[in-house]
Amino acid sequence: MTSTHRLLPPLGASLTRGRFSSDQIRNGFLRSFRGFATVTSSEPALANLEAKCADAIPECSTVEDEITKIRHEFELAKQRFLNIPEAINTMPKMNPQGIYVNKNLRLDNIQVYGFDYDYTLAHYSSHLQSLIYDLAKQHMVNEFRYPDVCIQFKYDPTFPIRGLYYDKLKGCLMKLDFFGSIEPDGCYFGRRKLSRKEIESMYGTRHIGRDQARGLVGLMDFFCFSEACLIADMVQYFVDAKLEFDASNIYNDVNRAIQHVHRSGLVHRGILADPYRYLLKNGQLLRFLRMLKDKGKKLFLLTNSPYHFVDGGMRFLMEDSFGLRDSWRELFDVVIAKANKPEFYTSEHPFRCYDSVRDNLAFTKVDAFDPKKVYYHGCLKSFLEITKWHGPEVIYFGDHLFSDLRGPSKAGWRTAAIIHELEREIQIQNDDSYRFEQAKFHIIQELLGRFHATVSNNQRSEACQSLLDELNNARQRARDTMKQMFNRSFGATFVTDTGQESAFSYHIHQYADVYTSKPENFLLYRPEAWLHVPYDIKIMPHHVKVASNLFKT
């Protein structure tokens, strides 16, 4: 199953594609391994091994013949695995700053650009997760009376990824695939990884059914890293202390503590007190916003954060850019803070005009938006009535698939998901060493498929079982190597260890028309560009899948 996913050709960001020589393309699986070697001193020996394989296996008419053929091909493959194939070097590289398309989008039809603030316009350093974690655990100890020893817990940046699920009934933190099945090597009880037998013992199967799904909560935004780590650490504490606990209480307390950290302003004050530690300056952001204004586009800011926090952050981010330290507001036609998303999209709350000097809300009715004023609360219904902006001409940028994008998507707005970690993951998948492991995995997977199609359980001889064990072990080593390149606990954000899309990817398909790592990546494209879905998608549009039959005709 081959797939060559293509990024749209932006200005200065086209794919590097290569051609394969006729020597790299052969009919049949056996000869496909020719493409998996560079010219080395062992080439004559490998050629002889190929010849022996071809001569020894003229036809497969029995189970033994097929198993012998699979064994020969596996031995040949292991020799080829000693070198990274030249063909992998010529495969296309995906652009880490590219825009990836789930639904066709004509930018010339977009007249209004809306933005969330946190992790959309503002990006943060890794120190922020530690700050949130520390403030939340302190609240749990001081206010919820968790044991004092919990104050010693430390945030582990190597443990969580975005898009995990927590089971409030059983206490497991897990990664799910596109179909709602538990990742075999991505299910933790506390900080201990569960084995496949333990997963099947707890759930009956790896697939999460409708009844079991009711107990799951998704951790989808960028602030969920600290939340996931704190949940796992608290569960592990109770397990180690041999104390009884209710898994739902752990989640509820951690979630309440995380919400308190944000709503009380603790994390906001911490960020503004040391912006150089937490905020990442980006000169391209102002260039992007200014370009939109120059093109006559309307801009609005819609965030759940309070205005003083947004104002302090925007001033810091733009203080070095074009002398606009005090005029970031000039870029936006409407500024709405404390919007209370996702309720903003379904409620009928009125807008209130906010006085930033007096820090209070006006009592007068809002029936028009003044670019010089700031608004709190409100709802989508009133927003559309006041602005007269029609759904298809509006695009909204946000990092949270549920809170930011699900409502706009259902309301007819176009949506752009901002996924900061996309850049790093694309850089990893572009690396030849990762692609080589991926090719090994797919080749072994195909051999295993042929093995299971040939041999039933009651036909397995000692030689068959030996081959099966070797193939399974080799596949697991390739999986483990690829997983460690991303995250040692849960692997990649967008795919599972078996190459399936993750549940997080599923939600991106549902609610994001396009996705990218930063809004300013749109600078790589013409403002009038037509963004099309790649015709050959098999998994996410930003993936290039190294398939075993790459070198076949």
Coordinates of C-alpha atoms in Angstrom, one line a residue:
M1 CA 0.0 0.0 0.0
T2 CA 1.9 3.0 -1.2
S3 CA 1.2 6.6 -0.6
T4 CA 3.2 9.7 -1.6
H5 CA 1.4 12.6 0.2
R6 CA 2.1 15.9 -1.4
L7 CA 2.3 19.3 0.0
L8 CA 0.8 22.1 -2.1
P9 CA 3.6 23.9 -3.9
P10 CA 3.9 27.2 -2.0
L11 CA 6.3 29.9 -3.0
G12 CA 9.8 28.7 -2.0
A13 CA 8.4 25.6 -0.4
S14 CA 8.0 23.0 -3.1
L15 CA 8.7 19.3 -2.6
T16 CA 12.0 17.8 -3.6
R17 CA 11.0 14.8 -5.7
G18 CA 13.4 12.3 -7.3
R19 CA 13.2 9.7 -10.0
F20 CA 14.1 6.1 -9.6
S21 CA 16.4 4.3 -12.0
S22 CA 15.4 1.2 -13.8
D23 CA 17.8 -0.8 -11.6
Q24 CA 15.7 0.3 -8.6
I25 CA 12.4 -0.9 -10.0
R26 CA 11.7 -4.6 -10.3
N27 CA 8.7 -6.8 -10.5
G28 CA 7.9 -9.1 -7.5
F29 CA 8.6 -8.8 -3.8
L30 CA 11.9 -10.7 -3.8
R31 CA 13.6 -8.4 -6.3
S32 CA 12.2 -5.3 -4.6
F33 CA 15.0 -5.6 -2.1
R34 CA 17.5 -4.6 -4.8
G35 CA 16.6 -1.0 -3.9
F36 CA 17.7 -1.4 -0.3
A37 CA 21.4 -1.3 -0.7
T38 CA 24.1 1.1 -1.8
V39 CA 27.1 -0.2 -3.6
T40 CA 29.3 -1.9 -1.0
S41 CA 31.9 -4.6 -0.9
S42 CA 29.2 -7.1 0.1
E43 CA 27.2 -6.6 -3.1
P44 CA 28.6 -9.7 -4.9
A45 CA 27.6 -11.9 -1.9
L46 CA 24.2 -10.3 -1.8
A47 CA 23.8 -10.9 -5.6
N48 CA 24.7 -14.5 -5.1
L49 CA 22.1 -14.8 -2.3
E50 CA 19.5 -13.4 -4.6
A51 CA 20.4 -15.8 -7.3
K52 CA 20.2 -18.7 -4.9
C53 CA 16.8 -17.5 -3.7
A54 CA 15.5 -17.2 -7.2
D55 CA 16.9 -20.7 -8.3
A56 CA 15.8 -22.5 -5.1
I57 CA 12.2 -21.3 -5.3
P58 CA 10.8 -21.7 -8.8
E59 CA 7.1 -22.1 -7.7
C60 CA 5.2 -22.1 -4.4
S61 CA 2.7 -25.0 -4.3
T62 CA 2.9 -26.1 -0.7
V63 CA 3.0 -24.5 2.7
E64 CA 6.6 -25.6 3.1
D65 CA 7.6 -24.0 -0.2
E66 CA 6.0 -20.7 0.8
I67 CA 7.6 -20.7 4.2
T68 CA 11.0 -21.5 2.7
K69 CA 10.5 -18.6 0.3
I70 CA 9.6 -16.2 3.1
R71 CA 12.6 -17.3 5.0
H72 CA 14.9 -16.7 2.1
E73 CA 13.4 -13.3 1.5
F74 CA 13.8 -12.4 5.1
E75 CA 17.4 -13.4 5.2
L76 CA 18.0 -11.4 2.1
A77 CA 16.2 -8.4 3.6
K78 CA 18.4 -8.6 6.7
Q79 CA 21.4 -8.2 4.6
R80 CA 19.9 -5.3 2.7
F81 CA 19.0 -3.7 6.1
L82 CA 22.8 -3.1 6.7
N83 CA 22.6 0.0 4.5
I84 CA 20.2 2.9 4.0
P85 CA 19.0 2.6 0.4
E86 CA 19.8 5.3 -2.0
A87 CA 16.1 5.4 -3.1
I88 CA 15.1 6.7 0.3
N89 CA 17.4 9.6 -0.1
T90 CA 15.5 10.6 -3.3
M91 CA 12.0 10.5 -1.7
P92 CA 10.2 13.8 -1.2
K93 CA 10.8 15.8 1.9
M94 CA 7.7 17.4 3.5
N95 CA 7.9 21.1 4.5
P96 CA 7.9 21.5 8.3
Q97 CA 6.4 25.0 7.8
G98 CA 3.9 23.8 5.2
I99 CA 0.1 24.1 5.2
Y100 CA -1.6 20.7 5.1
V101 CA -5.1 20.4 3.7
N102 CA -8.1 18.3 4.7
K103 CA -10.7 20.3 2.8
N104 CA -10.2 22.4 -0.3
L105 CA -9.7 26.0 0.6
R106 CA -9.6 29.1 -1.6
L107 CA -7.8 31.9 0.2
D108 CA -9.1 34.4 -2.3
N109 CA -12.6 33.7 -0.8
I110 CA -11.5 34.4 2.7
Q111 CA -12.2 38.0 3.8
V112 CA -12.0 37.7 7.6
Y113 CA -9.2 36.1 9.7
G114 CA -9.9 35.3 13.4
F115 CA -7.3 34.1 15.9
D116 CA -7.1 32.5 19.3
Y117 CA -4.3 33.9 21.5
D118 CA -2.6 31.1 23.5
Y119 CA -0.5 28.8 21.4
T120 CA -1.9 30.4 18.2
L121 CA -0.6 34.0 18.1
A122 CA 1.5 33.5 21.2
H123 CA 3.9 30.5 21.5
Y124 CA 5.5 29.4 24.7
S125 CA 8.7 27.8 25.8
S126 CA 8.9 24.4 27.5
H127 CA 9.2 26.1 30.8
L128 CA 5.5 26.9 30.8
Q129 CA 4.4 23.3 31.3
S130 CA 6.6 23.1 34.4
L131 CA 5.1 26.3 35.7
I132 CA 1.5 25.0 35.3
Y133 CA 2.4 21.7 36.8
D134 CA 4.0 23.2 39.8
L135 CA 1.2 25.7 40.5
A136 CA -1.5 22.9 40.1
K137 CA 0.3 20.4 42.4
Q138 CA 0.7 23.2 45.0
H139 CA -3.0 23.9 44.8
M140 CA -3.8 20.2 45.2
V141 CA -1.7 19.9 48.3
N142 CA -2.7 23.3 49.9
E143 CA -6.4 23.3 49.0
F144 CA -7.4 19.7 48.3
R145 CA -5.2 18.3 51.1
Y146 CA -3.2 15.9 49.0
P147 CA -0.2 14.4 50.9
D148 CA 2.7 16.9 51.4
V149 CA 5.1 14.5 49.6
C150 CA 3.3 15.3 46.3
I151 CA 4.9 18.8 46.4
Q152 CA 8.1 17.0 45.4
F153 CA 6.8 15.8 42.1
K154 CA 8.5 17.2 39.0
Y155 CA 7.1 17.7 35.5
D156 CA 8.6 15.2 33.0
P157 CA 8.6 16.7 29.5
T158 CA 9.5 13.3 28.0
F159 CA 6.3 11.6 29.2
P160 CA 3.2 13.1 27.6
I161 CA 2.1 14.0 24.1
R162 CA -1.0 15.8 22.9
G163 CA -4.2 13.9 22.2
L164 CA -4.1 11.3 25.0
Y165 CA -7.2 10.0 26.7
Y166 CA -7.7 9.3 30.4
D167 CA -10.1 6.6 31.6
K168 CA -11.9 8.1 34.6
L169 CA -13.2 4.6 35.5
K170 CA -10.0 2.6 35.4
G171 CA -7.3 5.2 35.8
C172 CA -5.5 4.5 32.6
L173 CA -3.8 7.1 30.4
M174 CA -3.8 5.9 26.8
K175 CA -3.2 6.7 23.2
L176 CA -5.9 5.6 20.8
D177 CA -5.8 5.0 17.1
F178 CA -8.1 6.3 14.3
F179 CA -10.6 3.5 15.0
G180 CA -10.7 3.8 18.8
S181 CA -8.4 1.0 19.7
I182 CA -5.8 1.3 22.4
E183 CA -2.2 1.6 21.2
P184 CA -0.6 -1.7 22.5
D185 CA 2.6 0.1 23.7
G186 CA 0.8 3.3 24.7
C187 CA -1.4 2.6 27.8
Y188 CA -0.2 3.6 31.2
F189 CA -1.5 3.0 34.7
G190 CA 0.2 5.8 36.6
R191 CA 3.7 5.8 35.1
R192 CA 3.8 2.1 34.5
K193 CA 3.2 0.8 30.9
L194 CA 0.7 -1.9 30.8
S195 CA 1.3 -5.1 28.8
R196 CA -1.0 -6.3 26.1
K197 CA -2.3 -9.0 28.4
E198 CA -3.1 -6.4 31.1
I199 CA -4.9 -4.2 28.6
E200 CA -7.0 -7.1 27.4
S201 CA -7.7 -8.2 31.0
M202 CA -8.9 -4.7 31.9
Y203 CA -10.9 -3.9 28.7
G204 CA -11.6 -7.4 27.3
T205 CA -10.2 -6.2 23.9
R206 CA -8.0 -3.3 22.8
H207 CA -11.0 -1.7 21.1
I208 CA -12.9 0.9 23.2
G209 CA -16.6 0.3 22.8
R210 CA -19.3 3.0 23.1
D211 CA -20.0 2.2 26.8
Q212 CA -16.3 2.3 27.7
A213 CA -15.8 5.6 25.8
R214 CA -18.2 7.4 28.1
G215 CA -15.5 7.2 30.8
L216 CA -12.8 8.7 28.6
V217 CA -11.8 12.4 28.6
G218 CA -9.5 13.8 25.8
L219 CA -6.5 15.9 26.5
M220 CA -6.2 17.9 23.3
D221 CA -4.8 21.4 23.8
F222 CA -1.2 22.3 24.5
F223 CA -1.8 22.9 28.2
C224 CA -2.8 19.3 28.6
F225 CA 0.8 18.2 28.7
S226 CA 1.1 19.3 32.4
E227 CA -2.3 17.9 33.1
A228 CA -1.6 14.4 31.7
C229 CA 1.7 14.2 33.6
L230 CA 0.2 15.3 36.9
I231 CA -2.7 12.8 36.5
A232 CA -0.2 9.9 35.9
D233 CA 2.0 11.0 38.8
M234 CA -0.9 11.2 41.3
V235 CA -2.2 7.8 40.2
Q236 CA 1.3 6.4 40.7
Y237 CA 1.6 7.9 44.1
F238 CA -1.6 6.1 45.3
V239 CA -0.5 2.8 43.7
D240 CA 3.0 3.0 45.4
A241 CA 1.4 4.0 48.7
K242 CA -1.0 1.1 48.4
L243 CA -3.9 3.4 49.1
E244 CA -7.4 3.0 47.6
F245 CA -8.5 5.8 45.3
D246 CA -11.2 6.6 42.7
A247 CA -9.7 7.3 39.3
S248 CA -12.4 9.8 38.5
N249 CA -11.6 11.8 41.7
I250 CA -7.9 12.0 40.6
Y251 CA -9.0 13.5 37.2
N252 CA -11.5 15.9 38.7
D253 CA -9.0 17.2 41.3
V254 CA -6.2 17.6 38.8
N255 CA -8.6 19.3 36.3
R256 CA -9.9 21.6 38.9
A257 CA -6.4 22.5 39.9
I258 CA -5.4 23.2 36.3
Q259 CA -8.5 25.3 35.8
H260 CA -7.8 27.3 39.0
V261 CA -4.3 28.0 37.9
H262 CA -5.7 29.7 34.7
R263 CA -8.8 31.3 36.1
S264 CA -7.2 32.7 39.2
G265 CA -4.5 34.4 37.0
L266 CA -1.6 32.6 38.7
V267 CA -0.1 31.4 35.5
H268 CA -0.8 34.7 33.7
R269 CA 1.0 36.6 36.4
G270 CA 3.9 34.1 36.3
I271 CA 4.3 34.5 32.5
L272 CA 4.1 38.3 32.5
A273 CA 6.5 38.5 35.4
D274 CA 9.2 36.8 33.3
P275 CA 8.2 36.9 29.6
Y276 CA 11.7 36.2 28.3
R277 CA 11.5 32.8 30.1
Y278 CA 8.1 31.8 28.8
L279 CA 7.2 33.7 25.6
L280 CA 8.9 33.0 22.3
K281 CA 9.3 36.2 20.2
N282 CA 8.5 35.8 16.5
G283 CA 9.1 38.7 14.1
Q284 CA 7.2 36.9 11.3
L285 CA 3.9 37.1 13.2
L286 CA 3.5 40.9 12.8
R287 CA 4.6 40.7 9.2
F288 CA 1.8 38.2 8.6
L289 CA -0.9 40.3 10.3
R290 CA 0.3 43.4 8.6
M291 CA 0.2 41.7 5.2
L292 CA -3.5 40.7 5.8
K293 CA -4.4 44.3 6.7
D294 CA -2.6 45.6 3.6
K295 CA -4.7 43.2 1.5
G296 CA -7.9 44.6 3.0
K297 CA -8.7 41.6 5.2
K298 CA -10.7 42.0 8.5
L299 CA -9.0 40.6 11.6
F300 CA -10.4 39.7 15.0
L301 CA -9.1 38.2 18.2
L302 CA -11.3 35.7 20.1
T303 CA -9.7 34.3 23.2
N304 CA -10.6 32.9 26.6
S305 CA -7.7 34.7 28.3
P306 CA -8.3 38.1 30.1
Y307 CA -7.4 41.2 28.3
H308 CA -4.6 42.4 30.5
F309 CA -2.7 39.1 29.9
V310 CA -3.2 39.3 26.1
D311 CA -2.2 42.9 26.1
G312 CA 1.0 42.3 28.1
G313 CA 1.9 39.3 25.9
M314 CA 1.3 41.1 22.6
R315 CA 3.3 44.2 23.7
F316 CA 6.2 41.9 24.6
L317 CA 6.0 39.9 21.3
M318 CA 5.9 43.0 19.1
E319 CA 8.0 45.5 21.1
D320 CA 11.0 45.0 18.7
S321 CA 8.9 45.1 15.5
F322 CA 8.4 48.3 13.5
G323 CA 7.9 50.4 16.6
L324 CA 4.4 49.1 17.3
R325 CA 4.9 48.4 21.0
D326 CA 1.7 50.3 21.9
S327 CA -0.3 49.7 18.7
W328 CA -0.9 46.0 18.3
R329 CA -4.6 46.8 18.6
E330 CA -4.5 48.7 15.3
L331 CA -4.1 45.3 13.6
F332 CA -7.5 44.1 14.8
D333 CA -11.0 45.2 13.9
V334 CA -12.5 43.4 16.9
V335 CA -10.9 42.2 20.1
I336 CA -12.9 39.8 22.3
A337 CA -11.4 38.4 25.6
K338 CA -12.8 36.0 28.2
A339 CA -15.0 34.6 25.5
N340 CA -15.7 31.3 27.4
K341 CA -15.2 29.0 24.4
P342 CA -16.6 26.5 23.5
E343 CA -19.9 27.9 25.1
F344 CA -19.4 31.0 23.0
Y345 CA -20.5 29.1 19.9
T346 CA -23.7 27.8 21.4
S347 CA -24.8 30.2 24.1
E348 CA -26.7 33.5 23.8
H349 CA -24.6 35.5 26.2
P350 CA -24.5 39.2 25.5
F351 CA -21.3 41.1 24.8
R352 CA -20.0 43.5 27.4
C353 CA -17.7 46.4 26.7
Y354 CA -14.5 46.2 28.9
D355 CA -12.8 49.2 30.4
S356 CA -9.2 48.3 30.7
V357 CA -8.3 51.4 32.8
R358 CA -11.0 50.8 35.5
D359 CA -11.0 47.0 35.0
N360 CA -14.8 46.8 34.9
L361 CA -17.6 46.0 32.4
A362 CA -20.1 48.5 31.0
F363 CA -23.8 48.0 31.3
T364 CA -24.8 49.3 28.0
K365 CA -26.0 47.0 25.2
V366 CA -23.4 46.2 22.5
D367 CA -24.9 46.5 19.0
A368 CA -21.7 47.5 17.1
F369 CA -18.0 46.8 17.5
D370 CA -15.6 49.7 17.9
P371 CA -11.9 48.8 16.9
K372 CA -10.7 51.0 19.8
K373 CA -12.7 49.1 22.4
V374 CA -12.4 45.6 24.0
Y375 CA -15.3 43.2 24.5
Y376 CA -15.9 40.4 26.9
H377 CA -18.1 37.3 26.8
G378 CA -20.7 37.3 24.0
C379 CA -21.8 34.6 21.6
L380 CA -21.4 33.5 18.0
K381 CA -25.0 34.4 17.2
S382 CA -24.6 38.1 18.3
F383 CA -21.1 38.2 16.7
L384 CA -22.5 37.3 13.2
E385 CA -25.5 39.7 13.6
I386 CA -23.3 42.6 14.5
T387 CA -20.5 42.0 11.9
K388 CA -22.6 40.6 9.0
W389 CA -19.6 38.4 8.2
H390 CA -20.8 35.2 6.5
G391 CA -19.5 31.8 7.5
P392 CA -17.6 30.7 4.4
E393 CA -15.6 34.0 4.2
V394 CA -14.3 33.6 7.8
I395 CA -11.3 31.5 8.8
Y396 CA -10.5 30.9 12.5
F397 CA -7.1 29.8 13.8
G398 CA -6.8 27.9 17.1
D399 CA -4.9 25.2 18.8
H400 CA -7.7 23.3 20.7
L401 CA -9.7 21.1 18.3
F402 CA -12.7 21.0 20.6
S403 CA -12.8 24.4 22.3
D404 CA -11.5 26.4 19.4
L405 CA -12.4 24.7 16.2
R406 CA -15.4 22.3 16.6
G407 CA -17.9 25.2 17.1
P408 CA -16.7 27.3 14.1
S409 CA -16.5 24.2 11.9
K410 CA -20.2 23.4 12.7
A411 CA -21.1 27.1 12.2
G412 CA -19.8 27.2 8.7
W413 CA -16.5 29.0 9.3
R414 CA -13.3 27.7 7.8
T415 CA -10.8 26.4 10.3
A416 CA -7.1 26.2 10.7
A417 CA -5.5 24.1 13.4
I418 CA -2.2 25.4 14.9
I419 CA -0.2 22.4 16.0
H420 CA 3.2 23.5 17.2
E421 CA 4.8 20.1 17.5
L422 CA 4.0 19.4 13.8
E423 CA 7.3 21.0 12.8
R424 CA 9.4 18.7 14.9
E425 CA 7.5 15.5 13.9
I426 CA 7.9 16.3 10.2
Q427 CA 11.6 17.0 10.7
I428 CA 11.9 13.5 12.2
Q429 CA 9.9 11.7 9.5
N430 CA 12.1 13.5 6.9
D431 CA 15.2 12.0 8.4
D432 CA 16.7 9.1 6.4
S433 CA 17.2 7.0 9.5
Y434 CA 13.5 7.2 10.4
R435 CA 12.4 6.4 6.8
F436 CA 14.8 3.4 6.7
E437 CA 13.2 2.0 9.9
Q438 CA 9.8 2.6 8.4
A439 CA 10.7 0.7 5.2
K440 CA 12.0 -2.2 7.3
F441 CA 8.8 -2.2 9.3
H442 CA 6.6 -2.3 6.2
I443 CA 8.7 -5.1 4.5
I444 CA 8.5 -7.2 7.6
Q445 CA 4.8 -6.5 8.0
E446 CA 4.3 -7.7 4.4
L447 CA 6.2 -10.9 5.1
L448 CA 4.2 -11.5 8.3
G449 CA 1.0 -11.0 6.3
R450 CA 2.1 -13.6 3.8
F451 CA 3.1 -15.9 6.6
H452 CA -0.3 -15.7 8.4
A453 CA -2.1 -16.1 5.0
T454 CA -0.2 -19.3 4.4
V455 CA 0.0 -21.0 7.8
S456 CA -2.8 -21.7 10.2
N457 CA -2.2 -22.2 13.9
N458 CA -2.5 -26.0 13.7
Q459 CA 0.0 -26.2 10.8
R460 CA 2.9 -24.5 12.6
S461 CA 6.0 -26.6 12.8
E462 CA 9.0 -25.7 14.9
A463 CA 10.6 -24.1 11.8
C464 CA 7.5 -22.1 11.2
Q465 CA 7.3 -20.9 14.8
S466 CA 11.0 -19.9 14.7
L467 CA 10.4 -17.8 11.6
L468 CA 7.3 -16.2 13.1
D469 CA 9.2 -15.3 16.2
E470 CA 12.1 -13.7 14.3
L471 CA 9.7 -11.7 12.1
N472 CA 7.7 -10.5 15.1
N473 CA 10.9 -9.5 17.0
A474 CA 12.3 -7.7 14.0
R475 CA 9.1 -5.8 13.5
Q476 CA 9.0 -4.8 17.2
R477 CA 12.6 -3.5 17.1
A478 CA 11.7 -1.3 14.1
R479 CA 8.6 -0.1 15.9
D480 CA 10.6 0.7 19.1
T481 CA 13.3 2.5 17.2
M482 CA 10.8 4.7 15.4
K483 CA 8.8 5.4 18.6
Q484 CA 11.9 6.5 20.5
M485 CA 12.6 9.1 17.8
F486 CA 9.4 10.9 18.8
N487 CA 8.4 10.2 22.4
R488 CA 9.7 7.3 24.5
S489 CA 6.3 6.7 26.2
F490 CA 3.7 7.3 23.5
G491 CA 5.6 7.8 20.2
A492 CA 4.4 10.2 17.5
T493 CA 1.4 12.5 18.0
F494 CA -0.2 11.8 14.6
V495 CA 0.3 8.0 14.1
T496 CA 0.5 4.9 16.2
D497 CA 3.3 2.4 16.3
T498 CA 1.5 0.3 13.8
G499 CA 1.3 3.1 11.3
Q500 CA -2.4 3.9 11.8
E501 CA -3.6 7.4 12.3
S502 CA -4.1 8.4 16.0
A503 CA -7.4 9.5 17.4
F504 CA -5.9 13.0 17.6
S505 CA -5.5 12.8 13.8
Y506 CA -9.1 11.7 13.4
H507 CA -10.2 14.9 15.2
I508 CA -8.0 17.0 13.0
H509 CA -9.8 15.5 10.0
Q510 CA -13.1 16.3 11.6
Y511 CA -12.6 19.9 12.6
A512 CA -9.7 21.4 10.8
D513 CA -9.9 22.4 7.1
V514 CA -6.2 23.0 7.2
Y515 CA -3.4 22.6 9.8
T516 CA 0.1 24.0 10.2
S517 CA 2.6 24.7 13.0
K518 CA 2.2 28.5 13.0
P519 CA -0.2 31.1 11.5
E520 CA 2.7 32.9 9.8
N521 CA 3.4 29.9 7.6
F522 CA 0.7 31.3 5.4
L523 CA 3.3 33.8 4.3
L524 CA 4.8 31.0 2.2
Y525 CA 1.6 31.1 0.1
R526 CA 0.0 33.7 -2.2
P527 CA -3.0 35.3 -0.5
E528 CA -5.0 34.2 -3.5
A529 CA -3.8 30.6 -3.4
W530 CA -6.2 27.6 -3.8
L531 CA -5.3 24.9 -1.3
H532 CA -6.2 21.5 -2.5
V533 CA -6.4 18.1 -0.7
P534 CA -3.7 15.7 -2.0
Y535 CA -5.4 13.2 -4.3
D536 CA -3.4 10.2 -2.8
I537 CA -4.0 10.5 0.9
K538 CA -3.7 7.3 2.9
I539 CA -3.0 8.8 6.3
M540 CA -2.3 12.4 7.2
P541 CA -1.6 14.8 4.4
H542 CA 1.9 15.7 5.9
H543 CA 3.1 12.1 5.8
V544 CA 5.2 10.3 3.2
K545 CA 4.8 6.6 3.7
V546 CA 7.8 4.4 2.8
A547 CA 6.1 1.3 1.6
S548 CA 7.6 -2.1 0.9
N549 CA 6.5 -2.0 -2.8
L550 CA 8.1 1.4 -3.4
F551 CA 10.5 -0.3 -5.9
K552 CA 7.9 -2.2 -7.8
T553 CA 6.4 -1.2 -11.0

